[in-house]
mmCIF file of C-alpha atoms in Angstrom:
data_model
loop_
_atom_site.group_PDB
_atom_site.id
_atom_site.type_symbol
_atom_site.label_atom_id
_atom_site.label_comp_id
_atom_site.label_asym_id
_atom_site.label_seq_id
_atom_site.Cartn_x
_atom_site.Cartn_y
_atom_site.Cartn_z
ATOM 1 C CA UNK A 1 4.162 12.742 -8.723
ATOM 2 C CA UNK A 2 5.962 13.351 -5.418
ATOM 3 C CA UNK A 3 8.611 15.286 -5.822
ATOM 4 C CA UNK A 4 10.895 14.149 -3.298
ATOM 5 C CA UNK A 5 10.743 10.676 -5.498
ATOM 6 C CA UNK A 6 12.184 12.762 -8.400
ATOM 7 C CA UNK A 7 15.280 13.086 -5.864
ATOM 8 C CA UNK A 8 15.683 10.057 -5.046
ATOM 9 C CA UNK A 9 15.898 9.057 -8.169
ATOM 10 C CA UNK A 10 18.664 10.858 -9.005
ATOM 11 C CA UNK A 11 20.582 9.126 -6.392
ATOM 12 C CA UNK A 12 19.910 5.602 -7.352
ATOM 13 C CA UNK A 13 20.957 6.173 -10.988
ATOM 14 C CA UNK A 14 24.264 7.355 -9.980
ATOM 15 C CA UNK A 15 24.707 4.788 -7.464
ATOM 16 C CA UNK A 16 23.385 2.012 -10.809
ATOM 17 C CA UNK A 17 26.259 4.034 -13.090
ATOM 18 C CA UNK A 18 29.089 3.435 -10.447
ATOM 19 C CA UNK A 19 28.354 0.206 -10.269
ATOM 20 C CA UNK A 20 27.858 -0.782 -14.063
ATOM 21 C CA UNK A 21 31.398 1.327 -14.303
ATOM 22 C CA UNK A 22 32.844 -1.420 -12.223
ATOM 23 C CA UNK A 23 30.850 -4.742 -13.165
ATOM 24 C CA UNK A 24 30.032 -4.000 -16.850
ATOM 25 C CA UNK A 25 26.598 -6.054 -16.969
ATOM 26 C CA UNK A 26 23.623 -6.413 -15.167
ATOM 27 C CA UNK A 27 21.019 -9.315 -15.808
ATOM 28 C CA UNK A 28 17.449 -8.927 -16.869
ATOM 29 C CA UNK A 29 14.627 -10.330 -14.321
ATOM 30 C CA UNK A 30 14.533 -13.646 -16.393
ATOM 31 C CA UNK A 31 18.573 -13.911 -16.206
ATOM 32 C CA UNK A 32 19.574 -12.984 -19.293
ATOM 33 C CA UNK A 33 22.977 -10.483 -19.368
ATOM 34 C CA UNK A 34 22.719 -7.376 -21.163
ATOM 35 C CA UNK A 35 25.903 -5.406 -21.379
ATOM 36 C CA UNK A 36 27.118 -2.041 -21.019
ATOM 37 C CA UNK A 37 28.551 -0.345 -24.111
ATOM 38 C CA UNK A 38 28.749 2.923 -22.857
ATOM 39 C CA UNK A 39 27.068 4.952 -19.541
ATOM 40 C CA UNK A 40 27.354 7.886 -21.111
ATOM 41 C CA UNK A 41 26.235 11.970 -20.341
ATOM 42 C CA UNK A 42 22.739 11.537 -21.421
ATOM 43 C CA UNK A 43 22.047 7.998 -22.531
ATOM 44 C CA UNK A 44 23.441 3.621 -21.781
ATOM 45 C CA UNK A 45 23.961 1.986 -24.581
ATOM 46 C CA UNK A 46 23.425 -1.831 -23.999
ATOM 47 C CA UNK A 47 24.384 -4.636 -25.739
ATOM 48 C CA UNK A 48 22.056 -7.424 -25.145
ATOM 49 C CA UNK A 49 22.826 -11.214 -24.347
ATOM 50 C CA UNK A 50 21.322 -11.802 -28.318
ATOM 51 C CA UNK A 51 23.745 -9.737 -29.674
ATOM 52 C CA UNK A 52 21.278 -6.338 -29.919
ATOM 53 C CA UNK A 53 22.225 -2.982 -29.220
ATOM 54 C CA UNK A 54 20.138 -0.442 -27.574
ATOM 55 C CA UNK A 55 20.091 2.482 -25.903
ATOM 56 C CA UNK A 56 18.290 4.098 -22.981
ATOM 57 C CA UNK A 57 18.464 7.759 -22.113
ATOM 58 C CA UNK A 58 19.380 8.068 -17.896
ATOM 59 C CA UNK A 59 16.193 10.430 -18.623
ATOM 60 C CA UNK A 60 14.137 7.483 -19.310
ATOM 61 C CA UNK A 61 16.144 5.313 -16.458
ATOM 62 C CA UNK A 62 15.189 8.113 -13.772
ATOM 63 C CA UNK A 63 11.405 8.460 -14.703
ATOM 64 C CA UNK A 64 11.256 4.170 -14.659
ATOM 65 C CA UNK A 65 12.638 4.782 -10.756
ATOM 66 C CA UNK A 66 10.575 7.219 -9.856
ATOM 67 C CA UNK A 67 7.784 5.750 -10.818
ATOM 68 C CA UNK A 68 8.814 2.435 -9.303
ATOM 69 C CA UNK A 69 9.680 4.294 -5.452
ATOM 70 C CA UNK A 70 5.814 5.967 -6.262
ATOM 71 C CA UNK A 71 4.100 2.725 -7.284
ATOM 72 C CA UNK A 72 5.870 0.557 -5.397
ATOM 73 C CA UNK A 73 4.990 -2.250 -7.290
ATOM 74 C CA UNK A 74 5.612 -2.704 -11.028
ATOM 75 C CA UNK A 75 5.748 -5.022 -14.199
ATOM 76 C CA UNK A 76 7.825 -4.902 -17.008
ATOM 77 C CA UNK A 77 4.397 -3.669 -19.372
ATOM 78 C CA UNK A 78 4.621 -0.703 -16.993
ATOM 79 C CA UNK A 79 7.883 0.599 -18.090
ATOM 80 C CA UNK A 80 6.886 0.557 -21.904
ATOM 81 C CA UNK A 81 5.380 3.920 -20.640
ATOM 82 C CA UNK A 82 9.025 5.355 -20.570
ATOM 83 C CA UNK A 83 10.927 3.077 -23.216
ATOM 84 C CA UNK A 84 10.158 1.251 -26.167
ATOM 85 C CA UNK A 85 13.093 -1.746 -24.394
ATOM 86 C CA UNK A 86 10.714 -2.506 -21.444
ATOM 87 C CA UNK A 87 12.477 -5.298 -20.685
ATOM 88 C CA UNK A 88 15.817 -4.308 -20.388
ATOM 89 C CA UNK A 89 14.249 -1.166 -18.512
ATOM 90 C CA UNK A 90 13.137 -3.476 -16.248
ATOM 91 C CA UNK A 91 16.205 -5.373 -15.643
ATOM 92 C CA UNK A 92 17.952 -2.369 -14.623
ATOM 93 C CA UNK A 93 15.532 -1.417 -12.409
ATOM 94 C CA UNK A 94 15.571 -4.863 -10.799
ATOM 95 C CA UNK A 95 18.904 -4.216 -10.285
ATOM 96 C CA UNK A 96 18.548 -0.844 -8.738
ATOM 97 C CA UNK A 97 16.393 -1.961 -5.757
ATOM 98 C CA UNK A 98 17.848 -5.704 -5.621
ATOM 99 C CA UNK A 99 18.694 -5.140 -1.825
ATOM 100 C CA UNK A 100 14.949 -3.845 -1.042
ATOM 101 C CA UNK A 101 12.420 -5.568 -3.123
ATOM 102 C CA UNK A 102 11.364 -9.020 -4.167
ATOM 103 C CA UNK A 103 10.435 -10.565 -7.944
ATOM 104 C CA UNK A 104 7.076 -12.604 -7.737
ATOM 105 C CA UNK A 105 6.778 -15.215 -11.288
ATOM 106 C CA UNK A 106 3.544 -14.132 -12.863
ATOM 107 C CA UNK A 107 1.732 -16.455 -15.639
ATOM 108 C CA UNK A 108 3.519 -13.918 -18.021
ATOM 109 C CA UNK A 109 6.729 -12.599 -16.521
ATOM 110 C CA UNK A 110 7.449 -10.920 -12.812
ATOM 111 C CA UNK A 111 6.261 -8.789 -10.694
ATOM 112 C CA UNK A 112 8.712 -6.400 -8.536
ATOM 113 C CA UNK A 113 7.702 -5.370 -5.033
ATOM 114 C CA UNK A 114 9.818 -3.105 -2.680
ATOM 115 C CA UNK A 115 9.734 -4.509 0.859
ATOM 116 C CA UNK A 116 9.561 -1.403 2.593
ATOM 117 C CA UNK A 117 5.911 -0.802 4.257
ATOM 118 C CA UNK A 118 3.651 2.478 3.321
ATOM 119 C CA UNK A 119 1.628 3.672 5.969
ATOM 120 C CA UNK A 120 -1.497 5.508 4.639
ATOM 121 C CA UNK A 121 -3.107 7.599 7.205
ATOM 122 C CA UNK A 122 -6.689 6.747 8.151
ATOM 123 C CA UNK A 123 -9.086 9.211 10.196
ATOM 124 C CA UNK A 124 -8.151 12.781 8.494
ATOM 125 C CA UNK A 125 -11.561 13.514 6.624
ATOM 126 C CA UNK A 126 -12.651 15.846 9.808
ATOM 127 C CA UNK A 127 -9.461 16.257 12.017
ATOM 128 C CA UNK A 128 -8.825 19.937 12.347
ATOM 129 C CA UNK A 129 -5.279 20.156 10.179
ATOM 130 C CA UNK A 130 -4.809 16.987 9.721
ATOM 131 C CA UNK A 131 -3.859 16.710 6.522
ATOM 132 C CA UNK A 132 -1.385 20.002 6.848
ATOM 133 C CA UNK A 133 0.060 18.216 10.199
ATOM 134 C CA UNK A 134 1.098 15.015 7.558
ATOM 135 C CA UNK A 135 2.270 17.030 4.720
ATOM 136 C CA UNK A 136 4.641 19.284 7.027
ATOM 137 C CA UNK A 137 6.347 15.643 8.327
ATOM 138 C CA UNK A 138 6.498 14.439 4.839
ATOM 139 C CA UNK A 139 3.461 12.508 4.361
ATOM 140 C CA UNK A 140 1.836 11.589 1.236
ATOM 141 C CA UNK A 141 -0.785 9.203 1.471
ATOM 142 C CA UNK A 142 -3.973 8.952 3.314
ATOM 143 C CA UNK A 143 -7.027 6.750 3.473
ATOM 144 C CA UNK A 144 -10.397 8.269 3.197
ATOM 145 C CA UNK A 145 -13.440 6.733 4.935
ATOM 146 C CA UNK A 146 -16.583 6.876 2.379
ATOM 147 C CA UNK A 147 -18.870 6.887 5.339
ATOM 148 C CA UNK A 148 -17.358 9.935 7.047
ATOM 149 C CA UNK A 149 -16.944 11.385 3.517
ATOM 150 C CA UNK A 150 -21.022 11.106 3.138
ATOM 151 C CA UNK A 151 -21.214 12.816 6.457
ATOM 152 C CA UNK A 152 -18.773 15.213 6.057
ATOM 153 C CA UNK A 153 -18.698 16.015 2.229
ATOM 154 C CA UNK A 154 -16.226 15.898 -0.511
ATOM 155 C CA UNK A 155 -14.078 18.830 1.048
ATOM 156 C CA UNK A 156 -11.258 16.535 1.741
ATOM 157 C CA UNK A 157 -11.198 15.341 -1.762
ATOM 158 C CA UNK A 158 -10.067 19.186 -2.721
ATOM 159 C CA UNK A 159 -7.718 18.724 -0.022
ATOM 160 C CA UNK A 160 -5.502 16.189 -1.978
ATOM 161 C CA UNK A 161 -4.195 18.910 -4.952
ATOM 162 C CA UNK A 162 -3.899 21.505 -2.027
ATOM 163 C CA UNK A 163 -1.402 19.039 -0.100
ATOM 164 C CA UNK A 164 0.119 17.223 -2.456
ATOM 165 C CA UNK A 165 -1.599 13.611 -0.905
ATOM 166 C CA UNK A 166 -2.767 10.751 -2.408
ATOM 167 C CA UNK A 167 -5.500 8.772 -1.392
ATOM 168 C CA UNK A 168 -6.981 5.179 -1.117
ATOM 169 C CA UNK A 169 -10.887 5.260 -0.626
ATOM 170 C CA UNK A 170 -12.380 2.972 1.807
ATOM 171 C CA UNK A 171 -16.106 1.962 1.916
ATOM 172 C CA UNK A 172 -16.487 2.632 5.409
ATOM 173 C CA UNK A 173 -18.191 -0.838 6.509
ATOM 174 C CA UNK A 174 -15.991 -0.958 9.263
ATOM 175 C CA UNK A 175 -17.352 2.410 11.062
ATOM 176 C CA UNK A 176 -20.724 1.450 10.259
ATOM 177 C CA UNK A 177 -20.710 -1.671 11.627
ATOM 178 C CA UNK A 178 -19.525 -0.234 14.775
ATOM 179 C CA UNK A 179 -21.586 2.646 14.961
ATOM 180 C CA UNK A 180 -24.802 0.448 14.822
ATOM 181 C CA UNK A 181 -23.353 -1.624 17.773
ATOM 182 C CA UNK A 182 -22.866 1.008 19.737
ATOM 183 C CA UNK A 183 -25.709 1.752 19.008
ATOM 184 C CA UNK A 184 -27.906 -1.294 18.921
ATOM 185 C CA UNK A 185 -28.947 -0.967 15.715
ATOM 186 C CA UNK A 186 -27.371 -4.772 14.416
ATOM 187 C CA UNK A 187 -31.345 -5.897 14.035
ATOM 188 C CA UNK A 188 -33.111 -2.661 13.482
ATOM 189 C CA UNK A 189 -33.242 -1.840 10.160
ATOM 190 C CA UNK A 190 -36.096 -0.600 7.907
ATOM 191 C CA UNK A 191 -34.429 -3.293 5.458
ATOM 192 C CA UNK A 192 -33.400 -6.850 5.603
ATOM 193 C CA UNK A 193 -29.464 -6.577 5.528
ATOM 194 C CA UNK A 194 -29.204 -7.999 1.868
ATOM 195 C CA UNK A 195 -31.138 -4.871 0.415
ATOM 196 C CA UNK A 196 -29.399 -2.559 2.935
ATOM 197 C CA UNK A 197 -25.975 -3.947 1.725
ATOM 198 C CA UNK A 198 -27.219 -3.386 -2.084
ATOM 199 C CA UNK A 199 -28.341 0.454 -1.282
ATOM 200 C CA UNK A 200 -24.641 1.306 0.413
ATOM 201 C CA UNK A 201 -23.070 -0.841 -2.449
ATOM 202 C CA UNK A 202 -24.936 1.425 -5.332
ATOM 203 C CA UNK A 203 -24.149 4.919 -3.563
ATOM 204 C CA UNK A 204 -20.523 3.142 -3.448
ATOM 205 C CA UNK A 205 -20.305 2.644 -6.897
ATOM 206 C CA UNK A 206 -22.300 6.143 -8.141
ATOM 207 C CA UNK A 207 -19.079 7.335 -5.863
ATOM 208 C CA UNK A 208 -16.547 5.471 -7.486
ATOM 209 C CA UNK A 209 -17.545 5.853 -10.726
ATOM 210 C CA UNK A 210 -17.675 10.450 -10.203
ATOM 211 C CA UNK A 211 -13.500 9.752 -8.954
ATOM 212 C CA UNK A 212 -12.315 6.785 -10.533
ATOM 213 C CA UNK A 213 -10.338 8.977 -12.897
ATOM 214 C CA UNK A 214 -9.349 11.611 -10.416
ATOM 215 C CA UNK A 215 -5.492 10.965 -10.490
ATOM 216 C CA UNK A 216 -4.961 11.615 -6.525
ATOM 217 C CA UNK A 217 -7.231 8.878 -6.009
ATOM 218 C CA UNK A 218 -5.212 5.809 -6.335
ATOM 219 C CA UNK A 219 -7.573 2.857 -5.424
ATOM 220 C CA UNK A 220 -10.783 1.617 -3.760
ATOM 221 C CA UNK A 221 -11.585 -1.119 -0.723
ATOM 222 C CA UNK A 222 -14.737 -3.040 -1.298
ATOM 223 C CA UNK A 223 -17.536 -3.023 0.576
ATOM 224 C CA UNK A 224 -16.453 -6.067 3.074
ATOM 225 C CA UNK A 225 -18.397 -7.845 5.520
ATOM 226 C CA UNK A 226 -17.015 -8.439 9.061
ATOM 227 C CA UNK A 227 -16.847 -12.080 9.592
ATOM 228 C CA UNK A 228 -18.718 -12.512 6.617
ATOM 229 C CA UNK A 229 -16.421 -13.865 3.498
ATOM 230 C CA UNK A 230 -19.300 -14.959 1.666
ATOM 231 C CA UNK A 231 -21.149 -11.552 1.448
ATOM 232 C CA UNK A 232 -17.346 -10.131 0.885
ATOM 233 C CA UNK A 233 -16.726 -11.758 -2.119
ATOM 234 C CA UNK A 234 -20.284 -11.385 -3.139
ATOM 235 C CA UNK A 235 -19.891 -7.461 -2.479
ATOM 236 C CA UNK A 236 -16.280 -7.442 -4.094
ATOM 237 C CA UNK A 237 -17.724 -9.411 -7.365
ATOM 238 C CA UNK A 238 -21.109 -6.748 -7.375
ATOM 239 C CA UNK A 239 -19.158 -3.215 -7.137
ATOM 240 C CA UNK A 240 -16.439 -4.851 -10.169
ATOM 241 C CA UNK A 241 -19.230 -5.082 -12.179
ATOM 242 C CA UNK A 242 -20.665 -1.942 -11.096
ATOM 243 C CA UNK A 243 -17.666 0.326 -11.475
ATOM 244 C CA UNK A 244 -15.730 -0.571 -14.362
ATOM 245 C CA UNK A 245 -11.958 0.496 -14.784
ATOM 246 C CA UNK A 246 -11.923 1.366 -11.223
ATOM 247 C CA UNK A 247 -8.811 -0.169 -9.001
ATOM 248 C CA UNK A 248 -10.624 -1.916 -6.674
ATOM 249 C CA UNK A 249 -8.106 -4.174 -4.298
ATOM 250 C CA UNK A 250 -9.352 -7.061 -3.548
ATOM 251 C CA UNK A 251 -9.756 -7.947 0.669
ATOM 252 C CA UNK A 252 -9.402 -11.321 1.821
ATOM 253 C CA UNK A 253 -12.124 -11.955 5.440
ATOM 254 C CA UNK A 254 -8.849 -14.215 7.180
ATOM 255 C CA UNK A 255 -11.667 -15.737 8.798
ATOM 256 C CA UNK A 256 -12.242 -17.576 5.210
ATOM 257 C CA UNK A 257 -10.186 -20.960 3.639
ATOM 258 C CA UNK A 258 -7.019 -20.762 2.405
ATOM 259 C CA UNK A 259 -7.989 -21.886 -0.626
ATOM 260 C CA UNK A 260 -10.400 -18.656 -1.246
ATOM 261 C CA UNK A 261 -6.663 -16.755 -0.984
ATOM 262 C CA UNK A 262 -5.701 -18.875 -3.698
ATOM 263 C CA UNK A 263 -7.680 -17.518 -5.564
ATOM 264 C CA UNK A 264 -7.064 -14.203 -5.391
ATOM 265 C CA UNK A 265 -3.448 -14.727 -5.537
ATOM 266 C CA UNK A 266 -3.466 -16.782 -8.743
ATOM 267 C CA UNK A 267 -5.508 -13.659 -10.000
ATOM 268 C CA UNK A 268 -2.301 -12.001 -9.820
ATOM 269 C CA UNK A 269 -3.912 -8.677 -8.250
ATOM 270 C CA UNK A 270 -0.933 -5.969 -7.371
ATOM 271 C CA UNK A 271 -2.310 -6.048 -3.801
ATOM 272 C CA UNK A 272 -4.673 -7.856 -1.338
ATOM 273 C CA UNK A 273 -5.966 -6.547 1.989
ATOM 274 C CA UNK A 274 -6.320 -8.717 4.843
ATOM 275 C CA UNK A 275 -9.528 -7.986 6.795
ATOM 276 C CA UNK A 276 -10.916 -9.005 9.991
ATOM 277 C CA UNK A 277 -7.574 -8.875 11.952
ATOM 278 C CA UNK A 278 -8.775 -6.125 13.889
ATOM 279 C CA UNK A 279 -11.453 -8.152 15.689
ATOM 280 C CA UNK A 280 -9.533 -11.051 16.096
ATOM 281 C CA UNK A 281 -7.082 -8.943 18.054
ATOM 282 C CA UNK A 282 -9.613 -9.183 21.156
ATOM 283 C CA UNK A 283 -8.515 -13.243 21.787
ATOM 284 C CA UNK A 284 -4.685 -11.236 21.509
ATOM 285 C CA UNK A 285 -1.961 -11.112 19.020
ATOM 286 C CA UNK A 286 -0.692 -14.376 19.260
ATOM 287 C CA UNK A 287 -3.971 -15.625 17.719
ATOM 288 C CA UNK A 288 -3.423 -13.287 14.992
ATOM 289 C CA UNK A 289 -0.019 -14.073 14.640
ATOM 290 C CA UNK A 290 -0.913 -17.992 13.882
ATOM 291 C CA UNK A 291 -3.191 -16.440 10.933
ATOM 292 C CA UNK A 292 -0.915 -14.743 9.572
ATOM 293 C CA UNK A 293 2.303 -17.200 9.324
ATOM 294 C CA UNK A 294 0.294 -19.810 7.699
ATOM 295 C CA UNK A 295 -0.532 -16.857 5.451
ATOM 296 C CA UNK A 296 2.886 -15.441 4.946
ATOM 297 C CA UNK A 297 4.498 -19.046 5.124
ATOM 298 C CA UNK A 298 2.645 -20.227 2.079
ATOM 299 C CA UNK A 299 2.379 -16.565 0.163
ATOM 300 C CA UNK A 300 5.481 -14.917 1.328
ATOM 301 C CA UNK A 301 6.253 -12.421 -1.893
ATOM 302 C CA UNK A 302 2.472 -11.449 -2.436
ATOM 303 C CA UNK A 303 1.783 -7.734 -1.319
ATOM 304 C CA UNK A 304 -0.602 -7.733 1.269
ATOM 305 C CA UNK A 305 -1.931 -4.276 2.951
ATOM 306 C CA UNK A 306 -3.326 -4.820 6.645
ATOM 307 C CA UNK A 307 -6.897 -3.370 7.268
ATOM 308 C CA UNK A 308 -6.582 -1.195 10.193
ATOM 309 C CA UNK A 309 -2.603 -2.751 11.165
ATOM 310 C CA UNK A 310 -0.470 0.073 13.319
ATOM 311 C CA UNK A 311 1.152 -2.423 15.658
ATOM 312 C CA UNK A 312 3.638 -4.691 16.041
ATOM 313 C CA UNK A 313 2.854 -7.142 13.800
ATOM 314 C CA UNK A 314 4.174 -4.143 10.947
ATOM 315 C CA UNK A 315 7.847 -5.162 11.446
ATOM 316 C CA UNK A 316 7.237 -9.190 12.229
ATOM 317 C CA UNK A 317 5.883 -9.676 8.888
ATOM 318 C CA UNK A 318 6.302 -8.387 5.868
ATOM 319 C CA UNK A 319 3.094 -6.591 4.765
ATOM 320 C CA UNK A 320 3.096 -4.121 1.973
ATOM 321 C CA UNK A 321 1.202 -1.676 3.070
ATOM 322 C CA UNK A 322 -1.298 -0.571 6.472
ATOM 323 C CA UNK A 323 -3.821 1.576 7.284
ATOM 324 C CA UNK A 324 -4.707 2.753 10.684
ATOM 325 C CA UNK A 325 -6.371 5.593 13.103
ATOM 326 C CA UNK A 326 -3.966 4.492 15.776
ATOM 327 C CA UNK A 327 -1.925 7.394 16.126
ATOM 328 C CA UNK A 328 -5.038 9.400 16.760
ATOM 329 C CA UNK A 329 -5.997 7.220 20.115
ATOM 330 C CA UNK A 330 -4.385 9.395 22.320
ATOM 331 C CA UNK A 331 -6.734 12.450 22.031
ATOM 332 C CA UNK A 332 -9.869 9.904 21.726
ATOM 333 C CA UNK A 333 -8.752 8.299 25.039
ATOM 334 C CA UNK A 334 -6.305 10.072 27.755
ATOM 335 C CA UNK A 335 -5.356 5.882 28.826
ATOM 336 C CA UNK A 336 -4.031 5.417 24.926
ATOM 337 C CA UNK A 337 -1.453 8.434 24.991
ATOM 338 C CA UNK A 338 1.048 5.882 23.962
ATOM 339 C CA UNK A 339 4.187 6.300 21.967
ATOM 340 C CA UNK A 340 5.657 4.048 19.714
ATOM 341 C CA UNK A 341 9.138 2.305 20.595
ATOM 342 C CA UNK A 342 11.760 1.165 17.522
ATOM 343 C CA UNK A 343 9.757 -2.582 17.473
ATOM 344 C CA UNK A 344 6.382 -0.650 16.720
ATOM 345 C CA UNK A 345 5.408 -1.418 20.665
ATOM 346 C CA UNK A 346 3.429 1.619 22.423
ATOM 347 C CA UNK A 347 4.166 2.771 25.941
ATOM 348 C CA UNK A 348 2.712 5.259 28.161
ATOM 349 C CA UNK A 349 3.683 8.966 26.854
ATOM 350 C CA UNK A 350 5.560 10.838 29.232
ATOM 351 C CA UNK A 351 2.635 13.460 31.354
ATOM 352 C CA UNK A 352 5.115 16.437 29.701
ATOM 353 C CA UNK A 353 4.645 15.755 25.933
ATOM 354 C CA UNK A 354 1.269 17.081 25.339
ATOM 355 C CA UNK A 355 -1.186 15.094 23.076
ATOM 356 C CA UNK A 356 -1.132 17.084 19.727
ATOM 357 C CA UNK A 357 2.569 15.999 19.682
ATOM 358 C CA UNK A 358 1.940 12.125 20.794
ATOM 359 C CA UNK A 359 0.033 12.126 17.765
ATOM 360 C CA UNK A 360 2.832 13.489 15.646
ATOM 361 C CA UNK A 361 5.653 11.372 16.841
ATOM 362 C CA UNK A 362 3.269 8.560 16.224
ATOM 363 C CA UNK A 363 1.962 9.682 12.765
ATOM 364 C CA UNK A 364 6.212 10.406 11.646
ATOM 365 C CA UNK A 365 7.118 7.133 13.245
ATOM 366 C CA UNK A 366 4.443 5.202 10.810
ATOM 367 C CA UNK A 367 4.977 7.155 7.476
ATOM 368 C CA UNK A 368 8.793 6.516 8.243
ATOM 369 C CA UNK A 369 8.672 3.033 8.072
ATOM 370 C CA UNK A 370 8.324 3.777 4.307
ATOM 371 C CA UNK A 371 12.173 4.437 4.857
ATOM 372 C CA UNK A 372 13.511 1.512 6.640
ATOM 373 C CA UNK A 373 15.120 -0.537 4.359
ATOM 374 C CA UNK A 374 14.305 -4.096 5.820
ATOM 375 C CA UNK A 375 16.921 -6.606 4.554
ATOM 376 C CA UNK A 376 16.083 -10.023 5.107
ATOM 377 C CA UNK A 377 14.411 -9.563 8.215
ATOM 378 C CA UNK A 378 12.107 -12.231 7.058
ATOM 379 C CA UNK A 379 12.384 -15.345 7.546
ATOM 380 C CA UNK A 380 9.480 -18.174 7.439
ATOM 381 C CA UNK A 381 10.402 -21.712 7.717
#
């Protein structure tokens, strides 16, 4: 696990034992108030609201918050990994990050979100240091492309140990569908698209199935269809059953009905990616922007990650996570040497910054959003 985490959560037990010095009691995600006995040097002792004692070594506290500011998203079964008192572990960790994250009701207790975004950097499989250029500004997470990864090999896969990254693995339908417009190749395949769909879909899976365990490898995108929800879910409900115990995160085509979303949320999956924005950004962002409030209006504590997101629309709403080559445009395209302003705007680089470091300001500027703690700066009516 990331070891600047480790630090961190140093910090945010001390800051929980001054403030149980003072109050006393904090109250478990369902309300109940368990108090404080004793904060001692090694272990809280905790009386609960039934009339229970406990105790939880600060040991077993710091692990629970390091593993939360990794994960980013937890339930209370998760902490029975460092206590037996899971639920009072997750009270105080509720507590903790109060300020920064959001509780979601599941069928079966809650679900605890931070509201901070994580960037994962798309586009590194074949850029020349790359992955060293993110570690040395304190990056961590990237998103490999299986379709560059079949061109390019598995190298970058060694690459994650080496760096200390962690990785989300898309299925690359995105660059292949715009490869074959570019190059005309929509209509002219040796096979009708079903049975080409089904051969990239099996090499998928065969690929899933060789990493699923590899424990840089954090989760996989389906094979979705641009503009095609139909054929996504279809995809989505093919590779499940193809790859079992493999984290594959769900995408929702915004293209489909609100009532497919429904779906998926009432599955309770930890996160859902929202495809097809990218496109739709050609009729501009206000169009988007109408998608997404009815989205975020009805759903506004689900974590959703944005398929290809690196712009503005970041800091209007509050998305989970992104994934983007953005910060790359500059060297693919002298007219997109563009830096990024506060509000996640671009303008024009200055001609004296040269492009290497464009890219670097950009790449820091999107893994630090990770850092801004965004306090009610959401509001949907």
């Amino acid at each position: 696990m990331i070891v600047k985490h480790q630090t961190s959560a140093r910090s945010y037990e001390r800051m929980f034992k001054r403030e149980m010095k003072k109050a006393g009691f904090y109250n478990t995600a369902s309300g109940i108030t368990n108090y404080i006995v004793e904060y001692g040097k090694n272990a809280i002792t905790v009386k609960t609201q039934k009339g229970g004692t406990i105790s939880i070594t600060r040991g077993q506290l710091r692990r629970a918050i390091s593993f939360t500011l990794f994960k980013r998203t937890i339930i209370r079964k998760d902490m029975e990994g460092f206590s037996s008192y899971s639920s009072a572990l997750f009270g105080m960790i509720n507590r903790i990050f109060y300020h920064i994250a959001r509780l979601l009701k599941l069928r079966e207790g809650y679900r605890l979100s931070l509201k901070t975004l994580r960037f994962w950097a798309s586009g590194l499989e074949r850029e020349k240091n790359g992955l060293m250029l993110l570690k040395s500004i304190g990056g961590h997470f990237v998103l490999f492309n299986f379709f560059q990864i079949l061109q390019s090999g598995t190298s970058c896969l060694k690459q994650l140990d080496r760096y200390n990254l962690y990785a989300y693995i898309d299925s690359g339908s995105f660059s292949l569908h715009n490869q074959k417009c570019k190059k005309g190749l929509q209509n002219l395949s040796l096979f009708d698209e079903e049975t080409e769909q089904d051969m990239i879909l099996k090499g998928y899976a065969d690929f899933i199935n060789a990493n699923k365990n590899n424990p840089r490898i954090l989760g996989f995108f389906p094979l979705d269809v641009i503009g095609n929800p139909e054929a996504t879910k279809e995809n989505y409900a093919k590779l499940k059953a193809m790859v079992p115990g493999a984290n594959i995160i769900p995408v929702f085509q915004v293209s489909d009905s609100l009532k497919s979303l429904e779906t998926l949320v009432e599955e309770e999956h930890e996160v859902i990616a929202l495809g097809g924005l990218i496109p739709l950004m050609k009729k501009g962002l206000n169009y988007c922007r109408v998608i997404l409030d009815r989205i975020f209006n009805i759903y506004p504590n689900i974590n959703f990650h944005f398929l290809g997101g690196a712009n503005e629309m970041l800091l209007e709403y509050p998305f989970f996570s992104s994934d983007s080559t953005a910060y790359l445009n500059g060297r693919r395209n002298p007219s997109q040497r563009k830096l990024y302003l506060p509000n996640a705007e671009r303008v024009d680089a200055p001609a004296e910054i040269n492009t290497n470091d464009v890219i670097k300001q950009n790449l820091k500027f999107l893994i630090e959003l990770e850092e801004i703690k965004r306090v009610e700066l959401f509001s949907f009516a």
